[in-house]
Amino acid sequence: VSWTANTEADLQDYRLWRGNASGGLGTKSVAVVVLSGGTTHQDAGLTNGATYYYQMTARDSSNNESVGSAEVVESLAAFGESCGVAFQFADDILDLVGTNGRSGKSEGRDLAERKFTLPLIVAAEAGGRSVKGRLHRRLAKRVIGEGEAAEVRELVESAGAIEPAWGRVREWLEAAERALAGVPEGDAKEALVALCGQLFPMPVMAV
């Protein structure tokens, strides 16, 4: 294995990561530490016929470690996409059943714009053609007033759609956290894990 030398003055060493699966550093373990003067390594202890994947990181004298490679960028992109979908779905739910401003956003805007958002989709799936038809008729009106909005909320809640909708939010948050497997451990990763965990606004639900 060979690589281009890191030219930073405080370079301490390189870490060569090896694994049997593609993906970020979370799929690999450290195979060897190479001192800063080296740019090649002859690996050993391998199995004939097996496929191995490598990544190289560099550490400075304060033990700060570089990102693994473009795979880390891909992991972060996947995290951002999954977390973004979770936030959008949560926004859809809070717009419909937010608790008197506690959600931090103006509630009812999606209904006013006649958007068929996640809670309505889940209600239509759960309630069948009857509920779907009634929801579409309400949203087809030129102006949706308080009465129509209340009817939509009642249809969604009576179809038992709110908790399953939050379940979909949780699924996307779990996907976001799984995507972070390719990101090196550290404060930044911990903050991202917290973002799709205790810092996510899941508790701000209708009470």
Short mmCIF file of C-alpha atoms in Angstrom, two decimals:
data_model
loop_
_atom_site.label_atom_id
_atom_site.label_comp_id
_atom_site.label_asym_id
_atom_site.label_seq_id
_atom_site.Cartn_x
_atom_site.Cartn_y
_atom_site.Cartn_z
CA VAL A 1 0.00 0.00 0.00
CA SER A 2 1.39 3.45 -0.86
CA TRP A 3 0.13 7.00 -0.38
CA THR A 4 1.07 10.64 -0.87
CA ALA A 5 2.96 12.14 2.05
CA ASN A 6 1.22 14.61 4.35
CA THR A 7 3.32 17.80 4.41
CA GLU A 8 2.02 19.36 7.63
CA ALA A 9 4.80 20.24 10.08
CA ASP A 10 3.13 18.63 13.12
CA LEU A 11 2.49 15.25 11.46
CA GLN A 12 3.02 12.45 13.98
CA ASP A 13 2.07 9.31 12.09
CA TYR A 14 -0.33 7.63 9.69
CA ARG A 15 -2.93 5.01 10.53
CA LEU A 16 -3.69 2.40 7.92
CA TRP A 17 -7.21 1.02 8.34
CA ARG A 18 -8.21 -2.35 6.88
CA GLY A 19 -11.53 -4.17 6.57
CA ASN A 20 -13.47 -6.67 4.47
CA ALA A 21 -16.30 -4.27 3.64
CA SER A 22 -16.47 -1.04 1.71
CA GLY A 23 -17.61 2.03 3.58
CA GLY A 24 -16.16 4.43 6.09
CA LEU A 25 -13.84 3.90 9.03
CA GLY A 26 -16.66 2.34 11.02
CA THR A 27 -16.32 -0.78 8.83
CA LYS A 28 -12.58 -1.16 9.47
CA SER A 29 -10.06 -1.65 12.24
CA VAL A 30 -6.54 -0.26 12.51
CA ALA A 31 -4.12 -2.56 10.69
CA VAL A 32 -0.90 -0.69 11.41
CA VAL A 33 0.53 2.65 12.53
CA VAL A 34 3.21 4.01 10.18
CA LEU A 35 5.64 6.66 11.36
CA SER A 36 5.52 10.04 9.64
CA GLY A 37 8.55 9.35 7.46
CA GLY A 38 6.94 6.46 5.63
CA THR A 39 4.62 6.44 2.63
CA THR A 40 4.41 2.68 1.96
CA HIS A 41 3.44 -0.44 3.88
CA GLN A 42 3.63 -4.13 3.03
CA ASP A 43 0.57 -5.67 4.67
CA ALA A 44 0.70 -9.12 6.24
CA GLY A 45 -1.62 -11.68 7.78
CA LEU A 46 -4.02 -11.65 4.85
CA THR A 47 -6.15 -14.53 3.57
CA ASN A 48 -5.82 -15.69 -0.02
CA GLY A 49 -8.94 -14.98 -2.06
CA ALA A 50 -10.32 -12.43 0.41
CA THR A 51 -11.08 -8.84 -0.58
CA TYR A 52 -9.70 -6.06 1.59
CA TYR A 53 -10.51 -2.35 1.70
CA TYR A 54 -8.06 0.22 3.01
CA GLN A 55 -8.21 3.79 4.23
CA MET A 56 -5.43 6.04 5.43
CA THR A 57 -5.63 8.76 8.06
CA ALA A 58 -2.98 11.09 9.45
CA ARG A 59 -2.51 12.17 13.08
CA ASP A 60 -0.79 15.28 14.33
CA SER A 61 1.25 15.70 17.49
CA SER A 62 -1.94 16.45 19.47
CA ASN A 63 -3.49 13.14 18.28
CA ASN A 64 -6.05 14.91 16.08
CA GLU A 65 -6.92 12.52 13.27
CA SER A 66 -7.81 13.41 9.71
CA VAL A 67 -10.94 12.20 7.97
CA GLY A 68 -10.67 8.89 6.17
CA SER A 69 -11.25 9.86 2.54
CA ALA A 70 -14.04 10.63 0.11
CA GLU A 71 -16.02 7.85 1.84
CA VAL A 72 -16.35 10.10 4.87
CA VAL A 73 -17.83 12.79 2.64
CA GLU A 74 -20.30 10.20 1.33
CA SER A 75 -21.18 9.19 4.89
CA LEU A 76 -21.84 12.80 5.86
CA ALA A 77 -23.91 13.34 2.73
CA ALA A 78 -26.03 10.30 3.61
CA PHE A 79 -26.38 11.58 7.17
CA GLY A 80 -27.48 15.01 5.95
CA GLU A 81 -30.06 13.56 3.59
CA SER A 82 -31.57 11.21 6.19
CA CYS A 83 -31.56 13.80 8.95
CA GLY A 84 -33.09 16.35 6.57
CA VAL A 85 -35.96 14.01 5.71
CA ALA A 86 -36.53 13.38 9.43
CA PHE A 87 -36.69 17.13 10.12
CA GLN A 88 -39.10 17.67 7.23
CA PHE A 89 -41.39 14.88 8.43
CA ALA A 90 -41.28 16.24 11.99
CA ASP A 91 -42.12 19.67 10.61
CA ASP A 92 -45.12 18.16 8.79
CA ILE A 93 -46.42 16.61 12.00
CA LEU A 94 -45.85 19.68 14.16
CA ASP A 95 -47.57 21.89 11.60
CA LEU A 96 -50.70 19.78 12.02
CA VAL A 97 -50.68 18.95 15.75
CA GLY A 98 -48.20 21.37 17.30
CA THR A 99 -49.00 22.52 20.81
CA ASN A 100 -49.97 26.18 20.78
CA GLY A 101 -46.68 27.57 19.55
CA ARG A 102 -44.42 25.25 21.55
CA SER A 103 -43.12 23.78 18.30
CA GLY A 104 -41.41 27.07 17.46
CA LYS A 105 -43.13 27.43 14.10
CA SER A 106 -46.39 28.78 12.71
CA GLU A 107 -48.85 25.92 12.81
CA GLY A 108 -51.44 25.21 10.12
CA ARG A 109 -49.45 26.72 7.27
CA ASP A 110 -49.29 23.46 5.32
CA LEU A 111 -53.07 23.08 5.48
CA ALA A 112 -53.55 26.68 4.41
CA GLU A 113 -51.37 25.90 1.39
CA ARG A 114 -53.34 22.66 0.81
CA LYS A 115 -50.29 20.41 1.11
CA PHE A 116 -50.85 16.68 1.46
CA THR A 117 -48.11 16.14 4.04
CA LEU A 118 -46.86 13.04 5.89
CA PRO A 119 -49.61 12.79 8.57
CA LEU A 120 -52.27 12.98 5.87
CA ILE A 121 -50.49 10.39 3.75
CA VAL A 122 -50.26 8.01 6.72
CA ALA A 123 -53.94 8.64 7.57
CA ALA A 124 -54.94 7.91 3.96
CA GLU A 125 -52.92 4.68 4.03
CA ALA A 126 -54.44 3.60 7.34
CA GLY A 127 -58.02 4.72 6.69
CA GLY A 128 -58.37 3.48 3.15
CA ARG A 129 -60.29 5.05 0.29
CA SER A 130 -62.93 6.65 2.49
CA VAL A 131 -60.47 8.67 4.59
CA LYS A 132 -58.31 9.45 1.56
CA GLY A 133 -61.32 10.78 -0.33
CA ARG A 134 -62.49 12.93 2.56
CA LEU A 135 -59.00 14.40 3.02
CA HIS A 136 -58.69 15.20 -0.67
CA ARG A 137 -62.10 16.87 -0.68
CA ARG A 138 -61.13 19.08 2.26
CA LEU A 139 -57.85 20.10 0.65
CA ALA A 140 -59.52 20.71 -2.71
CA LYS A 141 -61.39 23.70 -1.30
CA ARG A 142 -60.20 27.08 -2.47
CA VAL A 143 -59.87 28.37 1.08
CA ILE A 144 -59.33 26.15 4.12
CA GLY A 145 -60.75 27.79 7.21
CA GLU A 146 -60.60 26.80 10.85
CA GLY A 147 -63.53 24.43 10.43
CA GLU A 148 -61.98 22.50 7.55
CA ALA A 149 -58.60 22.44 9.30
CA ALA A 150 -60.20 21.00 12.44
CA GLU A 151 -61.92 18.33 10.33
CA VAL A 152 -58.60 17.35 8.75
CA ARG A 153 -56.93 17.08 12.15
CA GLU A 154 -59.80 14.96 13.45
CA LEU A 155 -59.61 12.64 10.43
CA VAL A 156 -55.85 12.21 10.86
CA GLU A 157 -56.05 11.60 14.60
CA SER A 158 -59.04 9.23 14.34
CA ALA A 159 -57.12 7.21 11.75
CA GLY A 160 -54.36 6.78 14.35
CA ALA A 161 -51.82 8.35 12.02
CA ILE A 162 -49.78 10.54 14.37
CA GLU A 163 -47.73 7.89 16.15
CA PRO A 164 -46.96 5.97 12.91
CA ALA A 165 -45.89 9.28 11.38
CA TRP A 166 -43.46 9.82 14.27
CA GLY A 167 -42.33 6.25 13.67
CA ARG A 168 -41.23 7.24 10.18
CA VAL A 169 -39.30 10.15 11.66
CA ARG A 170 -37.51 7.70 13.95
CA GLU A 171 -36.69 5.42 11.00
CA TRP A 172 -34.95 8.27 9.17
CA LEU A 173 -33.10 9.30 12.33
CA GLU A 174 -31.84 5.73 12.73
CA ALA A 175 -30.71 5.77 9.10
CA ALA A 176 -28.89 9.06 9.76
CA GLU A 177 -27.09 7.60 12.76
CA ARG A 178 -26.12 4.47 10.80
CA ALA A 179 -24.60 6.70 8.11
CA LEU A 180 -22.20 8.10 10.73
CA ALA A 181 -20.46 4.72 11.01
CA GLY A 182 -18.05 5.98 8.36
CA VAL A 183 -17.09 9.11 10.34
CA PRO A 184 -14.12 9.05 12.75
CA GLU A 185 -14.88 9.25 16.45
CA GLY A 186 -14.63 12.67 18.05
CA ASP A 187 -16.56 15.69 19.29
CA ALA A 188 -17.99 16.46 15.86
CA LYS A 189 -19.40 12.96 15.47
CA GLU A 190 -20.82 13.02 19.00
CA ALA A 191 -22.61 16.28 18.18
CA LEU A 192 -24.12 14.77 15.04
CA VAL A 193 -25.25 11.67 16.94
CA ALA A 194 -26.89 13.96 19.52
CA LEU A 195 -28.60 15.87 16.71
CA CYS A 196 -30.47 12.74 15.67
CA GLY A 197 -30.99 11.70 19.29
CA GLN A 198 -31.65 13.77 22.39
CA LEU A 199 -31.39 17.11 20.56
CA PHE A 200 -34.00 16.22 17.95
CA PRO A 201 -37.40 17.85 18.65
CA MET A 202 -39.28 14.55 19.00
CA PRO A 203 -40.84 15.40 22.41
CA VAL A 204 -42.57 18.50 21.03
CA MET A 205 -45.71 16.61 20.13
CA ALA A 206 -49.37 17.22 20.71
CA VAL A 207 -50.13 16.73 24.40
#
